[in-house]
Amino acid sequence: MKPRPGFRLTAESRALGIEAKGVLRAHKWWLLRRTTQVCVILIFALSPVGGYWIARGDFASSRILGLVSFSDPYIFLQTLAAGAAPVGAALTGALLVGLLYLVVGGRAYCSWVCPVNVVTDAAHWLREKLGVTRDRKLDRRTRLWILLATFLAAFGSSAVAWEFVNPVSLLQRGLIFGMGLGWAVILAVFLLDFAITRRGWCGHLCPVGAFYGLIGKVSLTRVSAARREDCTNCGACFNVCPEPHVITPALKGEGTRLVLSGDCVNCGGCIDVCPVDVFEMASRARLLNERRDAAQLSGS
Amino acid sequence: MAVRPSPSRRDVLADGVKAGGVACVAALALAAHVEEAQQAKAASAIRPPGALKEPEFLAACVRCGLCVNACPYDTLRLAEWAEDAPLGTPYFIAREIPCHMCPDVPCAKACPTGALDRNIAGIRQADMGVAVLVGHETCLNYKGMTCSICHRVCPIRNEAITLEAQVIRGRKMLIPVVHSDRCTGCGMCEKHCVIGHAAIRVLPRALGLGGGGRNPAGRAS
């Protein structure tokens, strides 16, 4: 991509999209998910609003409008590994949240809810603007091994071990209940992503993302490269995408147009930046249609 | 995109062993950190009423803060980084805001995981810790005055703390005595102790009471 003269606030990868569709439409999904991220935190942090509790608790476990209980399935599973009994609101809450992400896409948690995503996106933005190129290579699968390690540690120590350090829990809880020195940990995550490894935390290390990625392998909402014939090979989608490897099979492959990798965070960045609107949000159910169409083609 | 050659069995095995090693080391490091945090911090953290014993508590608590939100007196807080309890777990500092002993124990009722026992019969069954008169040289009653503020503010009046007449070095004194079978560790006494650093403090039971069998180190010869 050609660097443009002068400083612009928007990411370089969005330039073509902005040119073709205007600033607003080239940030549609970005605006939606940033709004969601801020609102989710605010609903917790500002409650009680005028004496009324919209949401109690935090992301680990909460009670919404005094009616529904939500619990983080990953933290809940850690308590089970630590030997706690599966009881009460946490069990049903974890099932409910698991179900929710089965519908909206596993790692939609990462890009639509998790506040660390704002930190790492900011680090990536700054990295791009300052032209930092240092990129210490890590294996993307490292996060899966860390995920396994968190369960082993919970089992071995009989405590919810990862939650003694988890930056994701630390930030969301900190924003809701008070942060203290926890900012130091968040700064470390920022610096990792800014100066050491491109998309280091969310893309390589975070076991929370790895867990939701496993849900994403079977979740319903998926991005589709529906009009991939129109692709101009501008590379904007690969540049904006936090997990670029997920795009290739859908955009350049012969098979399904759906982005099926659990690593996809459903952020809609590719939809925003594509100047010719190749991508759209879709449902996994299209797999069935694609199969039927393929069968008809080969049958006729 | 170039098609990667499929890895040989040896590569797969070597990668697997490496990754498994990383996972084990990470798990060990984390477990060691947890162990250390428990030993260093459990001693000073006073848990909400109905809390399970510390090891079981740390297995069950998801650090959601529902108990904190349920407390009408803002007593409870979630530990921030480098505070006196494991990160994110609920505790309170009696000297700042003690437990006001709500009869219906709303904090325990709010717990989604059973880390706090929602079926606790009543607040008087709570065992948050036990008050201990640690300042035998600073307590005003030990100096012969009749401050007795701890006795007066105790919500389990005349049961958890009684005033006992004692003669010490020839002087008659009224000494506050804590009865651990009645004391819930609410910390009202610690909160109201009039001297600069409280002479009476809530401690976790094992720390505050001692006892329990023989000294495993044996007797000094």
Short mmCIF file of C-alpha atoms in Angstrom, two decimals:
data_model
loop_
_atom_site.label_atom_id
_atom_site.label_comp_id
_atom_site.label_asym_id
_atom_site.label_seq_id
_atom_site.Cartn_x
_atom_site.Cartn_y
_atom_site.Cartn_z
CA MET A 1 0.00 0.00 0.00
CA LYS A 2 1.24 3.47 -0.92
CA PRO A 3 1.82 5.69 2.12
CA ARG A 4 -0.20 8.89 1.88
CA PRO A 5 1.42 12.23 2.49
CA GLY A 6 0.70 13.97 5.80
CA PHE A 7 -0.69 12.58 9.02
CA ARG A 8 -4.15 11.02 9.16
CA LEU A 9 -5.94 9.78 12.20
CA THR A 10 -7.47 6.82 10.38
CA ALA A 11 -5.55 3.60 9.80
CA GLU A 12 -3.72 3.27 6.49
CA SER A 13 -5.62 0.08 5.75
CA ARG A 14 -8.88 2.05 5.68
CA ALA A 15 -7.70 4.59 3.08
CA LEU A 16 -9.17 2.84 0.03
CA GLY A 17 -12.40 2.12 1.83
CA ILE A 18 -12.73 5.77 2.86
CA GLU A 19 -12.05 6.90 -0.69
CA ALA A 20 -14.71 4.58 -2.08
CA LYS A 21 -17.39 4.79 0.63
CA GLY A 22 -16.67 7.76 2.88
CA VAL A 23 -15.32 7.89 6.43
CA LEU A 24 -18.54 6.81 8.10
CA ARG A 25 -19.28 3.72 6.02
CA ALA A 26 -15.61 2.70 6.16
CA HIS A 27 -15.94 2.65 9.96
CA LYS A 28 -19.44 1.20 10.33
CA TRP A 29 -18.59 -2.03 12.13
CA TRP A 30 -15.72 -0.35 13.95
CA LEU A 31 -18.08 2.27 15.36
CA LEU A 32 -20.65 -0.35 16.29
CA ARG A 33 -18.22 -2.52 18.19
CA ARG A 34 -16.44 0.38 19.93
CA THR A 35 -19.84 1.66 21.05
CA THR A 36 -20.69 -1.81 22.33
CA GLN A 37 -17.40 -2.13 24.21
CA VAL A 38 -17.85 1.24 25.89
CA CYS A 39 -21.52 0.68 26.70
CA VAL A 40 -20.97 -2.74 28.26
CA ILE A 41 -18.37 -1.32 30.63
CA LEU A 42 -20.43 1.82 31.35
CA ILE A 43 -23.56 -0.18 32.19
CA PHE A 44 -21.58 -1.97 34.89
CA ALA A 45 -19.48 0.95 36.05
CA LEU A 46 -22.34 3.46 36.33
CA SER A 47 -24.83 1.12 38.01
CA PRO A 48 -26.73 1.83 40.12
CA VAL A 49 -28.17 4.53 37.85
CA GLY A 50 -30.43 6.70 40.04
CA GLY A 51 -30.66 3.87 42.54
CA TYR A 52 -31.51 1.29 39.87
CA TRP A 53 -29.17 -1.62 39.15
CA ILE A 54 -29.02 -2.38 35.45
CA ALA A 55 -26.10 -4.74 35.92
CA ARG A 56 -24.43 -6.02 39.06
CA GLY A 57 -21.10 -7.80 39.22
CA ASP A 58 -18.63 -7.84 36.35
CA PHE A 59 -17.80 -9.95 33.28
CA ALA A 60 -16.85 -12.93 35.43
CA SER A 61 -20.40 -13.19 36.72
CA SER A 62 -23.25 -10.73 36.68
CA ARG A 63 -26.90 -10.22 37.29
CA ILE A 64 -28.74 -8.17 34.69
CA LEU A 65 -31.83 -6.17 35.71
CA GLY A 66 -32.08 -8.43 38.73
CA LEU A 67 -33.43 -11.13 36.39
CA VAL A 68 -30.77 -12.93 34.39
CA SER A 69 -27.43 -14.29 35.52
CA PHE A 70 -24.45 -14.33 33.17
CA SER A 71 -21.13 -16.00 33.88
CA ASP A 72 -17.92 -16.30 31.92
CA PRO A 73 -17.73 -19.96 30.82
CA TYR A 74 -13.91 -19.94 30.76
CA ILE A 75 -13.58 -18.73 34.36
CA PHE A 76 -16.37 -21.09 35.39
CA LEU A 77 -14.52 -24.06 33.84
CA GLN A 78 -11.39 -22.98 35.71
CA THR A 79 -13.31 -23.19 39.01
CA LEU A 80 -14.32 -26.73 38.07
CA ALA A 81 -10.70 -27.64 37.29
CA ALA A 82 -9.78 -26.20 40.68
CA GLY A 83 -12.25 -28.60 42.29
CA ALA A 84 -15.19 -26.30 43.04
CA ALA A 85 -18.69 -27.74 42.72
CA PRO A 86 -20.79 -26.52 39.76
CA VAL A 87 -23.66 -24.84 41.54
CA GLY A 88 -26.28 -22.16 41.17
CA ALA A 89 -26.25 -19.06 39.08
CA ALA A 90 -22.70 -19.52 37.78
CA LEU A 91 -23.59 -22.81 36.07
CA THR A 92 -26.69 -21.55 34.27
CA GLY A 93 -24.96 -18.22 33.61
CA ALA A 94 -21.98 -19.91 31.98
CA LEU A 95 -24.25 -22.04 29.79
CA LEU A 96 -26.17 -18.94 28.76
CA VAL A 97 -23.03 -17.00 27.81
CA GLY A 98 -21.65 -20.03 26.00
CA LEU A 99 -24.88 -20.20 24.03
CA LEU A 100 -24.75 -16.47 23.27
CA TYR A 101 -21.29 -16.75 21.75
CA LEU A 102 -22.31 -19.86 19.82
CA VAL A 103 -24.76 -17.50 18.08
CA VAL A 104 -22.80 -14.25 17.69
CA GLY A 105 -19.42 -15.90 17.06
CA GLY A 106 -16.94 -17.14 19.66
CA ARG A 107 -14.34 -14.43 19.49
CA ALA A 108 -16.97 -11.74 19.07
CA TYR A 109 -16.17 -11.52 22.78
CA CYS A 110 -12.70 -10.29 21.87
CA SER A 111 -13.67 -7.55 19.44
CA TRP A 112 -17.08 -6.50 20.75
CA VAL A 113 -16.76 -6.82 24.54
CA CYS A 114 -13.21 -7.24 25.84
CA PRO A 115 -11.65 -3.92 26.89
CA VAL A 116 -8.10 -5.20 26.33
CA ASN A 117 -8.97 -5.19 22.62
CA VAL A 118 -9.16 -1.38 22.77
CA VAL A 119 -5.68 -1.31 24.34
CA THR A 120 -4.09 -3.65 21.80
CA ASP A 121 -5.86 -1.97 18.86
CA ALA A 122 -4.48 1.34 20.12
CA ALA A 123 -1.01 -0.19 20.35
CA HIS A 124 -1.34 -1.49 16.79
CA TRP A 125 -2.55 1.88 15.55
CA LEU A 126 0.41 3.66 17.16
CA ARG A 127 2.77 1.01 15.85
CA GLU A 128 1.52 1.62 12.33
CA LYS A 129 1.63 5.41 12.63
CA LEU A 130 5.18 5.42 14.00
CA GLY A 131 6.35 2.80 11.55
CA VAL A 132 7.47 0.31 14.18
CA THR A 133 8.38 -2.87 12.33
CA ARG A 134 10.00 -4.99 15.01
CA ASP A 135 8.01 -8.17 15.16
CA ARG A 136 9.25 -10.94 17.41
CA LYS A 137 7.67 -14.02 15.90
CA LEU A 138 5.44 -16.10 18.10
CA ASP A 139 3.42 -19.13 17.19
CA ARG A 140 -0.30 -18.37 17.06
CA ARG A 141 -0.95 -21.70 18.75
CA THR A 142 0.96 -20.57 21.85
CA ARG A 143 -2.34 -19.33 23.27
CA LEU A 144 -3.82 -22.82 23.08
CA TRP A 145 -0.94 -24.17 25.16
CA ILE A 146 -1.34 -21.31 27.61
CA LEU A 147 -5.04 -22.16 27.76
CA LEU A 148 -4.13 -25.73 28.63
CA ALA A 149 -1.61 -24.46 31.18
CA THR A 150 -4.26 -22.38 32.93
CA PHE A 151 -6.39 -25.48 33.45
CA LEU A 152 -3.40 -27.51 34.61
CA ALA A 153 -2.46 -24.74 37.04
CA ALA A 154 -6.03 -24.55 38.36
CA PHE A 155 -6.03 -28.30 38.88
CA GLY A 156 -2.57 -28.33 40.46
CA SER A 157 -3.08 -25.41 42.82
CA SER A 158 -6.79 -26.02 43.55
CA ALA A 159 -7.37 -22.33 42.89
CA VAL A 160 -8.62 -20.32 39.93
CA ALA A 161 -4.96 -19.78 39.12
CA TRP A 162 -5.12 -17.74 35.91
CA GLU A 163 -7.37 -15.19 37.57
CA PHE A 164 -4.49 -14.27 39.88
CA VAL A 165 -2.86 -12.58 36.88
CA ASN A 166 -5.32 -12.49 33.93
CA PRO A 167 -5.00 -9.02 32.31
CA VAL A 168 -8.41 -9.39 30.65
CA SER A 169 -10.21 -9.92 33.96
CA LEU A 170 -7.99 -7.34 35.60
CA LEU A 171 -8.95 -4.60 33.15
CA GLN A 172 -12.69 -5.19 32.98
CA ARG A 173 -12.92 -5.60 36.75
CA GLY A 174 -10.62 -2.62 37.26
CA LEU A 175 -12.76 -0.36 35.08
CA ILE A 176 -15.84 -1.43 37.04
CA PHE A 177 -14.50 -1.67 40.61
CA GLY A 178 -11.19 0.22 40.61
CA MET A 179 -7.86 -0.38 38.97
CA GLY A 180 -5.08 0.59 41.39
CA LEU A 181 -1.65 -0.57 40.28
CA GLY A 182 -3.26 -2.88 37.72
CA TRP A 183 -2.50 -0.28 35.06
CA ALA A 184 1.09 -1.53 35.14
CA VAL A 185 -0.05 -4.90 33.78
CA ILE A 186 -2.14 -3.25 31.06
CA LEU A 187 0.80 -1.04 30.14
CA ALA A 188 2.90 -4.19 29.75
CA VAL A 189 0.33 -5.64 27.34
CA PHE A 190 0.31 -2.36 25.40
CA LEU A 191 4.09 -2.31 25.15
CA LEU A 192 4.21 -5.94 24.05
CA ASP A 193 1.85 -5.18 21.16
CA PHE A 194 3.42 -1.82 20.38
CA ALA A 195 7.11 -2.58 20.47
CA ILE A 196 7.71 -6.31 20.47
CA THR A 197 5.20 -8.42 18.57
CA ARG A 198 2.53 -7.37 16.07
CA ARG A 199 -0.83 -8.35 17.58
CA GLY A 200 1.19 -10.14 20.26
CA TRP A 201 -1.30 -10.43 23.09
CA CYS A 202 -4.70 -11.03 21.43
CA GLY A 203 -3.30 -12.84 18.42
CA HIS A 204 -0.76 -15.13 20.04
CA LEU A 205 -0.87 -15.37 23.83
CA CYS A 206 -4.28 -14.66 25.37
CA PRO A 207 -5.94 -17.88 26.59
CA VAL A 208 -9.30 -16.12 26.94
CA GLY A 209 -9.29 -15.51 23.19
CA ALA A 210 -8.11 -19.07 22.61
CA PHE A 211 -11.05 -20.36 24.62
CA TYR A 212 -13.60 -18.27 22.75
CA GLY A 213 -11.85 -19.28 19.54
CA LEU A 214 -12.78 -22.88 20.31
CA ILE A 215 -16.44 -21.81 20.53
CA GLY A 216 -15.90 -19.88 17.28
CA LYS A 217 -15.06 -23.10 15.46
CA VAL A 218 -18.76 -23.98 15.50
CA SER A 219 -20.48 -20.63 16.05
CA LEU A 220 -23.29 -19.37 13.86
CA THR A 221 -22.37 -15.81 12.82
CA ARG A 222 -19.49 -15.75 10.33
CA VAL A 223 -18.02 -13.26 7.92
CA SER A 224 -18.42 -14.25 4.27
CA ALA A 225 -16.38 -13.19 1.24
CA ALA A 226 -19.66 -13.31 -0.62
CA ARG A 227 -18.55 -11.37 -3.71
CA ARG A 228 -15.01 -12.61 -3.92
CA GLU A 229 -15.05 -12.42 -7.73
CA ASP A 230 -15.00 -8.61 -7.34
CA CYS A 231 -11.76 -8.68 -5.32
CA THR A 232 -9.20 -6.19 -6.67
CA ASN A 233 -6.29 -7.60 -4.64
CA CYS A 234 -5.77 -4.26 -2.89
CA GLY A 235 -4.82 -6.02 0.35
CA ALA A 236 -6.85 -3.71 2.61
CA CYS A 237 -8.66 -6.58 4.35
CA PHE A 238 -5.40 -8.38 5.14
CA ASN A 239 -3.92 -5.18 6.53
CA VAL A 240 -6.84 -4.35 8.81
CA CYS A 241 -7.44 -7.91 9.98
CA PRO A 242 -6.00 -8.88 13.38
CA GLU A 243 -5.87 -12.53 12.24
CA PRO A 244 -5.13 -12.24 8.49
CA HIS A 245 -4.68 -15.98 7.96
CA VAL A 246 -8.42 -16.51 8.40
CA ILE A 247 -9.26 -14.54 5.25
CA THR A 248 -7.23 -16.50 2.72
CA PRO A 249 -9.33 -19.67 2.38
CA ALA A 250 -12.60 -17.74 2.09
CA LEU A 251 -11.34 -15.05 -0.28
CA LYS A 252 -8.80 -16.90 -2.38
CA GLY A 253 -9.88 -20.51 -1.96
CA GLU A 254 -12.18 -22.57 -4.16
CA GLY A 255 -14.39 -23.83 -1.34
CA THR A 256 -16.75 -22.05 0.98
CA ARG A 257 -16.86 -18.26 1.05
CA LEU A 258 -17.40 -18.29 4.81
CA VAL A 259 -14.54 -17.46 7.14
CA LEU A 260 -14.66 -20.60 9.21
CA SER A 261 -11.54 -20.29 11.36
CA GLY A 262 -12.30 -19.90 15.06
CA ASP A 263 -9.55 -17.26 15.17
CA CYS A 264 -11.78 -14.75 13.34
CA VAL A 265 -13.01 -12.16 15.86
CA ASN A 266 -16.05 -11.05 13.82
CA CYS A 267 -14.90 -7.44 14.07
CA GLY A 268 -16.13 -6.62 10.58
CA GLY A 269 -12.92 -4.75 9.78
CA CYS A 270 -12.70 -6.40 6.35
CA ILE A 271 -16.28 -5.38 5.58
CA ASP A 272 -15.47 -1.78 6.52
CA VAL A 273 -12.29 -1.39 4.53
CA CYS A 274 -13.11 -3.25 1.33
CA PRO A 275 -13.61 -0.63 -1.42
CA VAL A 276 -15.72 -3.02 -3.50
CA ASP A 277 -17.77 -4.59 -0.68
CA VAL A 278 -16.63 -8.17 -1.09
CA PHE A 279 -17.42 -9.09 2.53
CA GLU A 280 -20.61 -9.27 4.57
CA MET A 281 -21.83 -10.72 7.84
CA ALA A 282 -23.46 -14.05 7.24
CA SER A 283 -24.55 -17.23 8.92
CA ARG A 284 -22.87 -20.60 8.98
CA ALA A 285 -26.13 -21.95 7.57
CA ARG A 286 -24.90 -20.79 4.16
CA LEU A 287 -22.65 -23.83 4.23
CA LEU A 288 -25.75 -25.92 3.59
CA ASN A 289 -26.81 -23.74 0.66
CA GLU A 290 -23.31 -23.87 -0.80
CA ARG A 291 -23.29 -27.64 -0.54
CA ARG A 292 -26.71 -27.91 -2.16
CA ASP A 293 -25.66 -25.59 -4.98
CA ALA A 294 -22.49 -27.59 -5.52
CA ALA A 295 -24.51 -30.79 -5.63
CA GLN A 296 -26.93 -29.30 -8.18
CA LEU A 297 -24.02 -28.10 -10.33
CA SER A 298 -22.39 -31.48 -10.40
CA GLY A 299 -25.78 -33.16 -10.90
CA SER A 300 -26.91 -31.07 -13.88
CA MET B 1 -0.07 -18.86 -1.23
CA ALA B 2 2.47 -21.63 -1.26
CA VAL B 3 1.34 -25.00 -0.06
CA ARG B 4 3.35 -26.00 2.97
CA PRO B 5 4.84 -29.48 2.84
CA SER B 6 3.10 -31.62 5.40
CA PRO B 7 5.35 -31.94 8.46
CA SER B 8 7.08 -35.18 9.19
CA ARG B 9 6.14 -37.28 12.17
CA ARG B 10 9.40 -36.27 13.84
CA ASP B 11 8.56 -32.56 13.44
CA VAL B 12 5.09 -33.04 14.83
CA LEU B 13 6.43 -34.96 17.81
CA ALA B 14 9.19 -32.44 18.48
CA ASP B 15 6.75 -29.52 18.23
CA GLY B 16 4.28 -31.30 20.47
CA VAL B 17 6.89 -32.04 23.12
CA LYS B 18 8.15 -28.44 23.01
CA ALA B 19 4.68 -26.96 23.30
CA GLY B 20 3.73 -29.43 26.01
CA GLY B 21 6.88 -28.43 27.88
CA VAL B 22 5.97 -24.76 27.59
CA ALA B 23 2.47 -25.50 28.89
CA CYS B 24 3.86 -27.45 31.85
CA VAL B 25 6.39 -24.76 32.75
CA ALA B 26 3.74 -22.05 32.46
CA ALA B 27 1.34 -24.08 34.60
CA LEU B 28 4.02 -24.67 37.24
CA ALA B 29 5.01 -21.00 37.33
CA LEU B 30 1.39 -19.96 37.70
CA ALA B 31 0.72 -22.53 40.41
CA ALA B 32 3.83 -21.38 42.28
CA HIS B 33 2.64 -17.77 42.06
CA VAL B 34 -0.76 -18.79 43.40
CA GLU B 35 0.84 -20.72 46.26
CA GLU B 36 2.96 -17.72 47.19
CA ALA B 37 0.04 -15.31 46.97
CA GLN B 38 -2.04 -17.53 49.24
CA GLN B 39 0.62 -17.78 51.90
CA ALA B 40 1.56 -14.14 51.88
CA LYS B 41 -1.87 -12.63 51.70
CA ALA B 42 -4.43 -14.96 53.24
CA ALA B 43 -3.15 -13.94 56.65
CA SER B 44 -4.36 -10.38 56.37
CA ALA B 45 -7.47 -10.71 54.19
CA ILE B 46 -10.76 -10.74 56.08
CA ARG B 47 -13.35 -12.41 53.85
CA PRO B 48 -17.08 -11.63 53.61
CA PRO B 49 -19.47 -13.58 55.85
CA GLY B 50 -20.19 -17.14 54.75
CA ALA B 51 -16.86 -17.51 52.92
CA LEU B 52 -15.60 -21.05 52.52
CA LYS B 53 -12.25 -21.95 54.09
CA GLU B 54 -9.54 -20.08 52.20
CA PRO B 55 -8.35 -22.90 49.87
CA GLU B 56 -11.91 -23.83 48.87
CA PHE B 57 -12.77 -20.16 48.57
CA LEU B 58 -9.96 -19.61 46.06
CA ALA B 59 -11.19 -22.57 44.01
CA ALA B 60 -14.75 -21.26 43.79
CA CYS B 61 -14.60 -17.45 43.72
CA VAL B 62 -14.76 -15.99 40.18
CA ARG B 63 -14.07 -12.45 41.43
CA CYS B 64 -17.26 -10.97 40.04
CA GLY B 65 -17.99 -8.49 42.80
CA LEU B 66 -21.68 -9.40 43.16
CA CYS B 67 -21.12 -9.52 46.93
CA VAL B 68 -19.50 -6.07 46.77
CA ASN B 69 -22.55 -4.69 44.96
CA ALA B 70 -24.91 -6.37 47.41
CA CYS B 71 -23.32 -4.81 50.50
CA PRO B 72 -25.37 -1.78 51.62
CA TYR B 73 -22.48 -0.30 53.62
CA ASP B 74 -19.71 -0.40 50.98
CA THR B 75 -17.76 -2.63 53.32
CA LEU B 76 -16.52 -5.10 50.73
CA ARG B 77 -13.96 -4.43 48.03
CA LEU B 78 -12.20 -6.44 45.34
CA ALA B 79 -8.45 -6.65 45.78
CA GLU B 80 -6.56 -4.53 43.29
CA TRP B 81 -3.09 -5.42 42.06
CA ALA B 82 -0.60 -5.71 44.97
CA GLU B 83 -3.26 -5.29 47.67
CA ASP B 84 -3.57 -7.47 50.75
CA ALA B 85 -5.63 -10.25 49.14
CA PRO B 86 -5.26 -12.35 45.98
CA LEU B 87 -6.11 -10.23 42.91
CA GLY B 88 -9.81 -9.52 42.47
CA THR B 89 -11.05 -11.44 45.51
CA PRO B 90 -13.47 -9.75 47.94
CA TYR B 91 -12.29 -8.70 51.39
CA PHE B 92 -12.71 -5.86 53.79
CA ILE B 93 -10.59 -3.68 56.00
CA ALA B 94 -12.39 -3.51 59.33
CA ARG B 95 -10.56 -0.38 60.42
CA GLU B 96 -12.06 1.48 57.44
CA ILE B 97 -15.53 -0.01 57.09
CA PRO B 98 -16.43 -3.03 59.23
CA CYS B 99 -19.18 -5.55 58.48
CA HIS B 100 -22.49 -4.19 59.78
CA MET B 101 -23.90 -7.69 60.13
CA CYS B 102 -27.11 -7.45 58.07
CA PRO B 103 -29.41 -10.18 59.47
CA ASP B 104 -30.25 -11.48 55.94
CA VAL B 105 -26.57 -11.59 54.79
CA PRO B 106 -27.21 -10.09 51.31
CA CYS B 107 -23.58 -10.50 50.20
CA ALA B 108 -23.60 -14.26 50.71
CA LYS B 109 -27.03 -14.50 49.04
CA ALA B 110 -25.64 -12.72 45.96
CA CYS B 111 -22.74 -15.13 45.40
CA PRO B 112 -23.23 -17.06 42.14
CA THR B 113 -20.67 -19.78 42.82
CA GLY B 114 -21.02 -20.91 46.41
CA ALA B 115 -17.70 -19.32 47.41
CA LEU B 116 -19.92 -17.60 49.96
CA ASP B 117 -22.45 -19.95 51.52
CA ARG B 118 -25.84 -18.58 50.48
CA ASN B 119 -27.53 -20.98 52.89
CA ILE B 120 -25.81 -19.53 55.93
CA ALA B 121 -28.36 -19.71 58.77
CA GLY B 122 -27.80 -16.14 59.90
CA ILE B 123 -25.15 -13.51 60.27
CA ARG B 124 -24.31 -14.70 63.79
CA GLN B 125 -23.08 -17.97 62.28
CA ALA B 126 -20.58 -16.02 60.18
CA ASP B 127 -16.89 -16.64 60.72
CA MET B 128 -15.04 -13.80 59.07
CA GLY B 129 -12.30 -13.95 61.65
CA VAL B 130 -11.96 -13.30 65.33
CA ALA B 131 -11.22 -10.13 67.27
CA VAL B 132 -8.00 -10.27 69.26
CA LEU B 133 -6.85 -7.71 71.78
CA VAL B 134 -3.33 -7.39 70.46
CA GLY B 135 -2.29 -4.19 72.21
CA HIS B 136 -1.92 -5.18 75.84
CA GLU B 137 0.31 -2.19 76.44
CA THR B 138 -1.73 0.33 74.46
CA CYS B 139 -5.34 -0.62 75.27
CA LEU B 140 -6.70 2.11 77.55
CA ASN B 141 -8.50 -0.42 79.75
CA TYR B 142 -5.15 -2.07 80.41
CA LYS B 143 -3.92 1.33 81.55
CA GLY B 144 -6.63 1.41 84.20
CA MET B 145 -9.11 3.61 82.33
CA THR B 146 -12.62 2.51 81.45
CA CYS B 147 -12.67 3.21 77.71
CA SER B 148 -14.47 -0.04 76.88
CA ILE B 149 -15.49 1.33 73.46
CA CYS B 150 -14.99 -2.13 71.90
CA HIS B 151 -17.45 -3.60 74.34
CA ARG B 152 -19.99 -0.87 73.71
CA VAL B 153 -19.95 -1.02 69.91
CA CYS B 154 -19.93 -4.82 69.63
CA PRO B 155 -23.13 -5.87 67.81
CA ILE B 156 -23.26 -9.09 69.81
CA ARG B 157 -23.50 -7.12 73.00
CA ASN B 158 -22.08 -8.66 76.14
CA GLU B 159 -21.61 -12.01 74.44
CA ALA B 160 -18.73 -11.63 71.97
CA ILE B 161 -16.85 -9.20 74.22
CA THR B 162 -17.32 -9.06 77.98
CA LEU B 163 -15.63 -6.84 80.53
CA GLU B 164 -13.89 -8.91 83.19
CA ALA B 165 -12.65 -7.42 86.46
CA GLN B 166 -9.03 -8.38 86.93
CA VAL B 167 -6.30 -7.31 89.30
CA ILE B 168 -3.04 -6.62 87.48
CA ARG B 169 0.01 -5.49 89.41
CA GLY B 170 -2.22 -4.61 92.33
CA ARG B 171 -4.61 -2.43 90.32
CA LYS B 172 -8.19 -3.35 89.65
CA MET B 173 -9.01 -3.16 85.93
CA LEU B 174 -11.90 -3.93 83.58
CA ILE B 175 -10.40 -5.98 80.79
CA PRO B 176 -12.25 -6.59 77.45
CA VAL B 177 -12.27 -10.33 76.79
CA VAL B 178 -13.26 -11.76 73.38
CA HIS B 179 -15.24 -14.99 73.28
CA SER B 180 -14.33 -16.63 70.02
CA ASP B 181 -17.43 -18.85 69.95
CA ARG B 182 -19.63 -15.75 69.73
CA CYS B 183 -17.39 -13.33 67.83
CA THR B 184 -18.06 -13.25 64.06
CA GLY B 185 -15.10 -11.06 63.18
CA CYS B 186 -17.26 -8.18 61.98
CA GLY B 187 -14.58 -5.70 63.08
CA MET B 188 -16.81 -3.09 64.68
CA CYS B 189 -14.46 -3.06 67.71
CA GLU B 190 -11.39 -2.56 65.52
CA LYS B 191 -13.14 0.24 63.65
CA HIS B 192 -13.96 2.18 66.82
CA CYS B 193 -10.86 1.57 68.95
CA VAL B 194 -9.86 5.10 69.96
CA ILE B 195 -6.07 4.86 69.77
CA GLY B 196 -4.05 5.62 66.63
CA HIS B 197 -3.52 1.99 65.67
CA ALA B 198 -6.28 -0.28 66.90
CA ALA B 199 -5.40 -2.29 70.00
CA ILE B 200 -8.09 -4.82 69.09
CA ARG B 201 -8.02 -6.33 65.60
CA VAL B 202 -9.84 -8.91 63.55
CA LEU B 203 -7.56 -11.73 62.45
CA PRO B 204 -8.26 -14.90 60.51
CA ARG B 205 -9.20 -17.51 63.09
CA ALA B 206 -6.12 -19.72 62.70
CA LEU B 207 -3.88 -16.71 63.12
CA GLY B 208 -5.86 -15.09 65.92
CA LEU B 209 -6.50 -18.11 68.13
CA GLY B 210 -3.60 -20.47 67.69
CA GLY B 211 -4.24 -23.90 69.23
CA GLY B 212 -4.82 -27.20 67.47
CA GLY B 213 -2.72 -30.12 68.74
CA ARG B 214 0.95 -30.25 69.56
CA ASN B 215 3.78 -28.21 68.17
CA PRO B 216 4.96 -30.32 65.24
CA ALA B 217 8.53 -29.10 65.82
CA GLY B 218 8.52 -30.87 69.18
CA ARG B 219 9.79 -29.53 72.50
CA ALA B 220 13.01 -27.63 72.80
CA SER B 221 15.54 -29.74 74.64
#
